[in-house]
Amino acid sequence: MPTRAADAADAPAHRLTRAGARRLAVRAQLLTADRPTDLLDVVRHLTVVQLDPTAAVAPSADVVLWSRLGGSYAPADLRDALDAGSLVELHMMARPAEDVALLRAEMAAWPGEDTPTSSWPSELRDWVAANGGCRQEILALLRAEGPLPVPELPDTCVRPWRSSGWNHGRDRVRLLELMVARGEVAVVGREGRDKVYDLAERVYPDDPVVPLAEAEAERDRRRLAALGIARPGRLVVPGEPGSVGEAGEPAVVEGVRGRWRVDPALLTDVDDEVPGRTALLSPLDRLVVDRKRAAELFAFDFALEMYKPVAARRWGYWALPVLHHEELVGKVDASAEASEGVLRVDAVHEDAPWSPAVREAVDRELDALATWLGLEVLRLDRR
């Protein structure tokens, strides 16, 4: 068991080695040799799976679920669960439908209150109000016609969304995203790359709304159970925070500054050996998506390089992190070339020299990934 540490100002904290902290994180993310077997159980435990459309190898959500479930998982399983309503898409995340009850109080309170340093909530509220005519047209058309893709919805915003980034010139799309945040409409599918929307009342379960403070505490608790160990400080990020508030119990990690929160349910056997395995991960996998946490706990240096010029990339456009037991040990630069029938491997990056056993394990995972994709491995790396 981890020991307890204390200082004069703070409550006693669990003292963990880095190895123990890594073990917590890997177990919490369902990446041990004891694979789960049920898609819904996996998403319920992970709480969210990001629905990013980039498919250099396969869409991120499919890689995340394959890395847990193995070859028994088929991308159609995720689509079927979303179509059936057992999972819902909200803020580009697949979530268990029953979890919407934990978000509806937040939707009702949208967009929150201004802070001393930001008037952003008022600006959002004012922008939606200024485009209330378009909003009402969208709601009326969905009520009359049922689910519709974005191009078939009204685009009559009178105040443009001012942005120098991704949302410039996308008034209708931005309004729909804010209507999702308000709990008025919901994503029910896609036609090509266009989202299909319907009235939220026809999509989300009619479960009792959980009060906001209680809902936030429960979401923090469940997020910590999925992460195992996390920083307590609350982060404001689109879709889902990466922090856990005051869930769990305090901890310190040997050689890492600051306090953490840990799920106490995972501490009872933190020192026990659990069979590990080798896994290829999506670059958006929750084990690695918090780059600072990955660096602090795993000494893993990584970045998503798809937006970098080719000459500036160290690991590749959509490099797959490599987990070996409780260590992140490298990256694989691979891409699925369906027209050629191959999983092309351009480079395998070893963070430190691998043993023959690790190389063999990574090769097996590449073969398994190619088989799952219905492709053959084409090795262009030079190791």
GROMACS .gro file of C-alpha atoms in nm:
model
  383
    1MET     CA    1   0.000   0.000   0.000
    2PRO     CA    2   0.117   0.356  -0.059
    3THR     CA    3   0.229   0.542   0.250
    4ARG     CA    4   0.072   0.862   0.380
    5ALA     CA    5   0.243   1.201   0.372
    6ALA     CA    6   0.138   1.521   0.546
    7ASP     CA    7   0.247   1.879   0.584
    8ALA     CA    8   0.139   2.149   0.823
    9ALA     CA    9  -0.129   2.303   0.605
   10ASP     CA   10  -0.277   2.010   0.417
   11ALA     CA   11  -0.464   1.690   0.492
   12PRO     CA   12  -0.265   1.364   0.486
   13ALA     CA   13  -0.187   1.250   0.133
   14HIS     CA   14  -0.104   0.915  -0.019
   15ARG     CA   15   0.260   0.894  -0.121
   16LEU     CA   16   0.309   0.712  -0.451
   17THR     CA   17   0.611   0.617  -0.653
   18ARG     CA   18   0.600   0.709  -1.020
   19ALA     CA   19   0.566   0.339  -1.099
   20GLY     CA   20   0.263   0.318  -0.869
   21ALA     CA   21   0.109   0.626  -1.026
   22ARG     CA   22   0.158   0.485  -1.374
   23ARG     CA   23   0.003   0.157  -1.263
   24LEU     CA   24  -0.305   0.343  -1.139
   25ALA     CA   25  -0.341   0.528  -1.469
   26VAL     CA   26  -0.303   0.219  -1.688
   27ARG     CA   27  -0.546   0.011  -1.482
   28ALA     CA   28  -0.802   0.289  -1.471
   29GLN     CA   29  -0.789   0.318  -1.851
   30LEU     CA   30  -0.861  -0.056  -1.899
   31LEU     CA   31  -0.525  -0.120  -2.066
   32THR     CA   32  -0.404  -0.424  -1.871
   33ALA     CA   33  -0.395  -0.777  -2.010
   34ASP     CA   34  -0.742  -0.836  -1.864
   35ARG     CA   35  -0.934  -0.687  -2.156
   36PRO     CA   36  -1.295  -0.573  -2.117
   37THR     CA   37  -1.550  -0.740  -2.345
   38ASP     CA   38  -1.848  -0.503  -2.371
   39LEU     CA   39  -1.854  -0.175  -2.563
   40LEU     CA   40  -2.110  -0.001  -2.343
   41ASP     CA   41  -1.927  -0.105  -2.027
   42VAL     CA   42  -1.605   0.045  -2.167
   43VAL     CA   43  -1.765   0.380  -2.254
   44ARG     CA   44  -1.948   0.393  -1.920
   45HIS     CA   45  -1.619   0.343  -1.738
   46LEU     CA   46  -1.418   0.584  -1.956
   47THR     CA   47  -1.714   0.830  -1.933
   48VAL     CA   48  -1.637   0.978  -2.278
   49VAL     CA   49  -1.476   0.874  -2.606
   50GLN     CA   50  -1.377   1.159  -2.835
   51LEU     CA   51  -1.539   1.150  -3.180
   52ASP     CA   52  -1.263   1.308  -3.384
   53PRO     CA   53  -1.306   1.244  -3.759
   54THR     CA   54  -0.935   1.229  -3.845
   55ALA     CA   55  -0.876   0.882  -3.987
   56ALA     CA   56  -0.508   0.853  -4.078
   57VAL     CA   57  -0.527   0.499  -3.937
   58ALA     CA   58  -0.892   0.489  -3.827
   59PRO     CA   59  -1.112   0.745  -3.649
   60SER     CA   60  -0.977   0.809  -3.301
   61ALA     CA   61  -1.281   0.665  -3.122
   62ASP     CA   62  -1.241   0.337  -3.308
   63VAL     CA   63  -0.871   0.313  -3.222
   64VAL     CA   64  -0.950   0.386  -2.854
   65LEU     CA   65  -1.213   0.112  -2.843
   66TRP     CA   66  -1.002  -0.135  -3.043
   67SER     CA   67  -0.708  -0.084  -2.805
   68ARG     CA   68  -0.936  -0.193  -2.517
   69LEU     CA   69  -1.164  -0.453  -2.678
   70GLY     CA   70  -0.929  -0.595  -2.939
   71GLY     CA   71  -1.033  -0.754  -3.267
   72SER     CA   72  -1.384  -0.829  -3.146
   73TYR     CA   73  -1.467  -0.459  -3.177
   74ALA     CA   74  -1.611  -0.335  -3.506
   75PRO     CA   75  -1.666   0.035  -3.588
   76ALA     CA   76  -2.028  -0.049  -3.669
   77ASP     CA   77  -2.075  -0.135  -3.301
   78LEU     CA   78  -2.018   0.229  -3.202
   79ARG     CA   79  -2.244   0.358  -3.478
   80ASP     CA   80  -2.516   0.112  -3.376
   81ALA     CA   81  -2.494   0.220  -3.011
   82LEU     CA   82  -2.526   0.586  -3.113
   83ASP     CA   83  -2.816   0.510  -3.349
   84ALA     CA   84  -2.994   0.308  -3.080
   85GLY     CA   85  -2.954   0.588  -2.826
   86SER     CA   86  -2.761   0.386  -2.567
   87LEU     CA   87  -2.475   0.628  -2.641
   88VAL     CA   88  -2.523   0.992  -2.736
   89GLU     CA   89  -2.296   1.243  -2.905
   90LEU     CA   90  -2.247   1.561  -2.709
   91HIS     CA   91  -1.964   1.813  -2.762
   92MET     CA   92  -1.785   1.572  -3.000
   93MET     CA   93  -1.785   1.300  -2.735
   94ALA     CA   94  -1.969   0.969  -2.725
   95ARG     CA   95  -2.124   0.936  -2.379
   96PRO     CA   96  -2.360   0.694  -2.205
   97ALA     CA   97  -2.715   0.822  -2.258
   98GLU     CA   98  -2.787   0.805  -1.885
   99ASP     CA   99  -2.507   1.055  -1.818
  100VAL     CA  100  -2.705   1.332  -1.985
  101ALA     CA  101  -2.890   1.367  -1.653
  102LEU     CA  102  -2.558   1.489  -1.508
  103LEU     CA  103  -2.534   1.761  -1.775
  104ARG     CA  104  -2.886   1.899  -1.797
  105ALA     CA  105  -2.852   2.133  -1.499
  106GLU     CA  106  -2.539   2.275  -1.664
  107MET     CA  107  -2.738   2.317  -1.987
  108ALA     CA  108  -3.013   2.500  -1.799
  109ALA     CA  109  -2.753   2.733  -1.642
  110TRP     CA  110  -2.582   2.802  -1.977
  111PRO     CA  111  -2.364   3.000  -2.036
  112GLY     CA  112  -2.279   3.057  -1.669
  113GLU     CA  113  -2.177   3.382  -1.506
  114ASP     CA  114  -1.919   3.642  -1.599
  115THR     CA  115  -1.599   3.647  -1.395
  116PRO     CA  116  -1.382   3.944  -1.295
  117THR     CA  117  -1.149   3.862  -1.582
  118SER     CA  118  -1.395   3.751  -1.852
  119SER     CA  119  -1.727   3.869  -1.993
  120TRP     CA  120  -1.740   3.572  -2.231
  121PRO     CA  121  -2.065   3.422  -2.092
  122SER     CA  122  -2.250   3.750  -2.150
  123GLU     CA  123  -2.104   3.776  -2.500
  124LEU     CA  124  -2.226   3.427  -2.585
  125ARG     CA  125  -2.571   3.498  -2.441
  126ASP     CA  126  -2.596   3.823  -2.636
  127TRP     CA  127  -2.487   3.660  -2.963
  128VAL     CA  128  -2.748   3.384  -2.934
  129ALA     CA  129  -3.015   3.640  -2.842
  130ALA     CA  130  -2.924   3.856  -3.144
  131ASN     CA  131  -2.975   3.551  -3.366
  132GLY     CA  132  -3.295   3.443  -3.193
  133GLY     CA  133  -3.488   3.447  -3.520
  134CYS     CA  134  -3.260   3.188  -3.680
  135ARG     CA  135  -3.268   2.982  -3.362
  136GLN     CA  136  -3.649   2.976  -3.358
  137GLU     CA  137  -3.659   2.883  -3.729
  138ILE     CA  138  -3.427   2.589  -3.664
  139LEU     CA  139  -3.638   2.465  -3.373
  140ALA     CA  140  -3.962   2.501  -3.569
  141LEU     CA  141  -3.826   2.315  -3.872
  142LEU     CA  142  -3.688   2.027  -3.663
  143ARG     CA  143  -4.017   2.004  -3.476
  144ALA     CA  144  -4.208   1.979  -3.803
  145GLU     CA  145  -3.970   1.772  -4.015
  146GLY     CA  146  -3.765   1.563  -3.772
  147PRO     CA  147  -3.387   1.510  -3.796
  148LEU     CA  148  -3.211   1.719  -4.060
  149PRO     CA  149  -2.847   1.768  -4.169
  150VAL     CA  150  -2.685   2.107  -4.129
  151PRO     CA  151  -2.721   2.218  -4.495
  152GLU     CA  152  -3.101   2.176  -4.473
  153LEU     CA  153  -3.136   2.401  -4.167
  154PRO     CA  154  -3.194   2.778  -4.184
  155ASP     CA  155  -2.887   3.001  -4.211
  156THR     CA  156  -3.038   3.339  -4.127
  157CYS     CA  157  -2.812   3.471  -3.851
  158VAL     CA  158  -2.816   3.852  -3.852
  159ARG     CA  159  -2.508   3.899  -3.634
  160PRO     CA  160  -2.202   3.713  -3.770
  161TRP     CA  161  -1.973   3.517  -3.543
  162ARG     CA  162  -1.651   3.712  -3.526
  163SER     CA  163  -1.353   3.481  -3.526
  164SER     CA  164  -1.013   3.468  -3.688
  165GLY     CA  165  -1.000   3.092  -3.633
  166TRP     CA  166  -1.198   2.778  -3.707
  167ASN     CA  167  -1.546   2.930  -3.670
  168HIS     CA  168  -1.509   3.233  -3.900
  169GLY     CA  169  -1.796   3.235  -4.152
  170ARG     CA  170  -1.971   2.941  -3.985
  171ASP     CA  171  -2.258   3.122  -3.812
  172ARG     CA  172  -2.512   2.841  -3.847
  173VAL     CA  173  -2.271   2.575  -3.725
  174ARG     CA  174  -2.170   2.786  -3.427
  175LEU     CA  175  -2.533   2.860  -3.339
  176LEU     CA  176  -2.616   2.489  -3.350
  177GLU     CA  177  -2.322   2.411  -3.121
  178LEU     CA  178  -2.449   2.666  -2.870
  179MET     CA  179  -2.802   2.527  -2.900
  180VAL     CA  180  -2.653   2.188  -2.807
  181ALA     CA  181  -2.490   2.351  -2.504
  182ARG     CA  182  -2.831   2.499  -2.411
  183GLY     CA  183  -2.992   2.153  -2.431
  184GLU     CA  184  -3.221   2.247  -2.721
  185VAL     CA  185  -3.090   2.029  -3.003
  186ALA     CA  186  -2.879   1.714  -3.020
  187VAL     CA  187  -2.661   1.540  -3.277
  188VAL     CA  188  -2.825   1.218  -3.397
  189GLY     CA  189  -2.597   1.114  -3.682
  190ARG     CA  190  -2.406   1.226  -3.989
  191GLU     CA  191  -2.458   1.245  -4.363
  192GLY     CA  192  -2.106   1.241  -4.494
  193ARG     CA  193  -1.922   1.505  -4.290
  194ASP     CA  194  -2.242   1.695  -4.207
  195LYS     CA  195  -2.395   1.647  -3.863
  196VAL     CA  196  -2.763   1.562  -3.840
  197TYR     CA  197  -2.962   1.737  -3.564
  198ASP     CA  198  -3.294   1.679  -3.391
  199LEU     CA  199  -3.474   1.829  -3.093
  200ALA     CA  200  -3.292   1.726  -2.776
  201GLU     CA  201  -3.622   1.633  -2.609
  202ARG     CA  202  -3.661   1.355  -2.867
  203VAL     CA  203  -3.306   1.226  -2.818
  204TYR     CA  204  -3.200   1.246  -2.454
  205PRO     CA  205  -3.351   1.019  -2.188
  206ASP     CA  206  -3.619   1.186  -1.979
  207ASP     CA  207  -3.435   1.114  -1.654
  208PRO     CA  208  -3.462   1.345  -1.352
  209VAL     CA  209  -3.218   1.635  -1.367
  210VAL     CA  210  -2.937   1.608  -1.112
  211PRO     CA  211  -2.875   1.939  -0.928
  212LEU     CA  212  -2.572   2.123  -1.065
  213ALA     CA  213  -2.338   2.093  -0.765
  214GLU     CA  214  -2.424   1.725  -0.715
  215ALA     CA  215  -2.383   1.657  -1.087
  216GLU     CA  216  -2.041   1.824  -1.100
  217ALA     CA  217  -1.921   1.624  -0.799
  218GLU     CA  218  -2.041   1.297  -0.954
  219ARG     CA  219  -1.882   1.378  -1.288
  220ASP     CA  220  -1.554   1.457  -1.110
  221ARG     CA  221  -1.576   1.126  -0.921
  222ARG     CA  222  -1.640   0.924  -1.236
  223ARG     CA  223  -1.371   1.108  -1.430
  224LEU     CA  224  -1.118   1.027  -1.159
  225ALA     CA  225  -1.221   0.661  -1.166
  226ALA     CA  226  -1.147   0.662  -1.540
  227LEU     CA  227  -0.811   0.840  -1.502
  228GLY     CA  228  -0.693   0.680  -1.176
  229ILE     CA  229  -0.482   0.984  -1.087
  230ALA     CA  230  -0.521   1.347  -1.193
  231ARG     CA  231  -0.454   1.703  -1.090
  232PRO     CA  232  -0.733   1.856  -0.881
  233GLY     CA  233  -0.735   2.201  -1.042
  234ARG     CA  234  -1.036   2.264  -1.262
  235LEU     CA  235  -0.960   2.325  -1.631
  236VAL     CA  236  -1.206   2.495  -1.865
  237VAL     CA  237  -1.186   2.303  -2.192
  238PRO     CA  238  -1.447   2.229  -2.461
  239GLY     CA  239  -1.642   1.911  -2.410
  240GLU     CA  240  -1.495   1.769  -2.093
  241PRO     CA  241  -1.259   1.894  -1.822
  242GLY     CA  242  -0.931   1.714  -1.770
  243SER     CA  243  -0.933   1.777  -1.396
  244VAL     CA  244  -1.130   1.616  -1.117
  245GLY     CA  245  -1.202   1.888  -0.858
  246GLU     CA  246  -1.191   1.747  -0.508
  247ALA     CA  247  -1.294   1.391  -0.600
  248GLY     CA  248  -1.103   1.103  -0.442
  249GLU     CA  249  -0.818   1.154  -0.197
  250PRO     CA  250  -0.500   1.367  -0.206
  251ALA     CA  251  -0.172   1.217  -0.318
  252VAL     CA  252   0.185   1.314  -0.389
  253VAL     CA  253   0.404   1.142  -0.647
  254GLU     CA  254   0.772   1.086  -0.581
  255GLY     CA  255   0.982   1.326  -0.789
  256VAL     CA  256   0.682   1.529  -0.914
  257ARG     CA  257   0.587   1.864  -0.767
  258GLY     CA  258   0.240   1.941  -0.640
  259ARG     CA  259  -0.065   1.750  -0.529
  260TRP     CA  260  -0.275   1.497  -0.713
  261ARG     CA  261  -0.608   1.325  -0.653
  262VAL     CA  262  -0.635   0.947  -0.664
  263ASP     CA  263  -0.927   0.708  -0.678
  264PRO     CA  264  -0.911   0.528  -0.340
  265ALA     CA  265  -1.076   0.217  -0.488
  266LEU     CA  266  -0.763   0.160  -0.697
  267LEU     CA  267  -0.520   0.197  -0.406
  268THR     CA  268  -0.593  -0.134  -0.235
  269ASP     CA  269  -0.378  -0.332  -0.480
  270VAL     CA  270  -0.159  -0.060  -0.629
  271ASP     CA  271   0.158  -0.255  -0.540
  272ASP     CA  272   0.030  -0.585  -0.682
  273GLU     CA  273   0.159  -0.706  -1.015
  274VAL     CA  274  -0.115  -0.714  -1.277
  275PRO     CA  275  -0.039  -0.873  -1.614
  276GLY     CA  276   0.031  -0.598  -1.864
  277ARG     CA  277   0.032  -0.592  -2.240
  278THR     CA  278   0.150  -0.389  -2.535
  279ALA     CA  279  -0.098  -0.148  -2.693
  280LEU     CA  280  -0.100   0.102  -2.976
  281LEU     CA  281  -0.297   0.409  -2.871
  282SER     CA  282  -0.476   0.690  -3.048
  283PRO     CA  283  -0.290   1.021  -3.003
  284LEU     CA  284  -0.619   1.142  -2.847
  285ASP     CA  285  -0.635   0.855  -2.597
  286ARG     CA  286  -0.709   0.975  -2.242
  287LEU     CA  287  -0.388   0.810  -2.121
  288VAL     CA  288  -0.180   1.053  -2.328
  289VAL     CA  289  -0.403   1.344  -2.431
  290ASP     CA  290  -0.297   1.543  -2.123
  291ARG     CA  291   0.060   1.593  -2.242
  292LYS     CA  292   0.180   1.745  -1.914
  293ARG     CA  293   0.045   1.452  -1.711
  294ALA     CA  294   0.207   1.206  -1.954
  295ALA     CA  295   0.539   1.386  -1.914
  296GLU     CA  296   0.518   1.402  -1.535
  297LEU     CA  297   0.410   1.043  -1.472
  298PHE     CA  298   0.550   0.855  -1.772
  299ALA     CA  299   0.841   1.082  -1.877
  300PHE     CA  300   0.672   1.068  -2.218
  301ASP     CA  301   0.741   1.347  -2.465
  302PHE     CA  302   0.467   1.366  -2.725
  303ALA     CA  303   0.262   1.606  -2.937
  304LEU     CA  304   0.001   1.572  -3.207
  305GLU     CA  305   0.190   1.687  -3.516
  306MET     CA  306  -0.077   1.687  -3.787
  307TYR     CA  307  -0.084   2.069  -3.788
  308LYS     CA  308   0.295   2.103  -3.815
  309PRO     CA  309   0.484   2.135  -4.143
  310VAL     CA  310   0.623   1.800  -4.253
  311ALA     CA  311   0.981   1.913  -4.195
  312ALA     CA  312   0.901   2.008  -3.834
  313ARG     CA  313   0.755   1.671  -3.734
  314ARG     CA  314   0.954   1.442  -3.509
  315TRP     CA  315   0.720   1.143  -3.496
  316GLY     CA  316   0.464   1.176  -3.775
  317TYR     CA  317   0.129   1.317  -3.880
  318TRP     CA  318  -0.082   1.089  -3.655
  319ALA     CA  319   0.178   0.890  -3.462
  320LEU     CA  320   0.041   0.619  -3.234
  321PRO     CA  321   0.187   0.615  -2.880
  322VAL     CA  322   0.315   0.274  -2.771
  323LEU     CA  323   0.226   0.141  -2.427
  324HIS     CA  324   0.426  -0.157  -2.300
  325HIS     CA  325   0.291  -0.282  -1.967
  326GLU     CA  326   0.312   0.031  -1.748
  327GLU     CA  327   0.547   0.238  -1.963
  328LEU     CA  328   0.495   0.461  -2.265
  329VAL     CA  329   0.795   0.359  -2.471
  330GLY     CA  330   0.766   0.509  -2.818
  331LYS     CA  331   0.556   0.607  -3.119
  332VAL     CA  332   0.460   0.443  -3.447
  333ASP     CA  333   0.415   0.657  -3.758
  334ALA     CA  334   0.157   0.458  -3.953
  335SER     CA  335  -0.126   0.524  -4.196
  336ALA     CA  336  -0.399   0.309  -4.345
  337GLU     CA  337  -0.382   0.306  -4.725
  338ALA     CA  338  -0.709   0.129  -4.801
  339SER     CA  339  -0.679   0.173  -5.178
  340GLU     CA  340  -0.345  -0.011  -5.163
  341GLY     CA  341  -0.464  -0.266  -4.908
  342VAL     CA  342  -0.185  -0.184  -4.664
  343LEU     CA  343  -0.115  -0.042  -4.322
  344ARG     CA  344   0.191   0.163  -4.407
  345VAL     CA  345   0.451   0.193  -4.130
  346ASP     CA  346   0.688   0.477  -4.209
  347ALA     CA  347   0.876   0.485  -3.879
  348VAL     CA  348   0.894   0.323  -3.539
  349HIS     CA  349   1.038   0.559  -3.278
  350GLU     CA  350   1.195   0.399  -2.969
  351ASP     CA  351   1.216   0.649  -2.683
  352ALA     CA  352   1.496   0.433  -2.545
  353PRO     CA  353   1.638   0.122  -2.711
  354TRP     CA  354   1.382  -0.161  -2.694
  355SER     CA  355   1.456  -0.518  -2.603
  356PRO     CA  356   1.384  -0.786  -2.865
  357ALA     CA  357   1.076  -0.884  -2.662
  358VAL     CA  358   0.932  -0.532  -2.685
  359ARG     CA  359   0.999  -0.515  -3.059
  360GLU     CA  360   0.825  -0.848  -3.111
  361ALA     CA  361   0.528  -0.733  -2.903
  362VAL     CA  362   0.495  -0.411  -3.107
  363ASP     CA  363   0.518  -0.610  -3.429
  364ARG     CA  364   0.235  -0.833  -3.310
  365GLU     CA  365   0.022  -0.529  -3.232
  366LEU     CA  366   0.088  -0.386  -3.578
  367ASP     CA  367  -0.016  -0.718  -3.730
  368ALA     CA  368  -0.330  -0.719  -3.512
  369LEU     CA  369  -0.413  -0.360  -3.612
  370ALA     CA  370  -0.371  -0.440  -3.980
  371THR     CA  371  -0.589  -0.752  -3.949
  372TRP     CA  372  -0.860  -0.550  -3.774
  373LEU     CA  373  -0.848  -0.296  -4.058
  374GLY     CA  374  -0.851  -0.570  -4.322
  375LEU     CA  375  -0.506  -0.468  -4.447
  376GLU     CA  376  -0.154  -0.604  -4.474
  377VAL     CA  377   0.143  -0.444  -4.296
  378LEU     CA  378   0.386  -0.261  -4.524
  379ARG     CA  379   0.706  -0.181  -4.334
  380LEU     CA  380   0.902   0.117  -4.465
  381ASP     CA  381   1.085   0.192  -4.141
  382ARG     CA  382   1.454   0.105  -4.127
  383ARG     CA  383   1.503  -0.051  -3.790
   0.00000   0.00000   0.00000
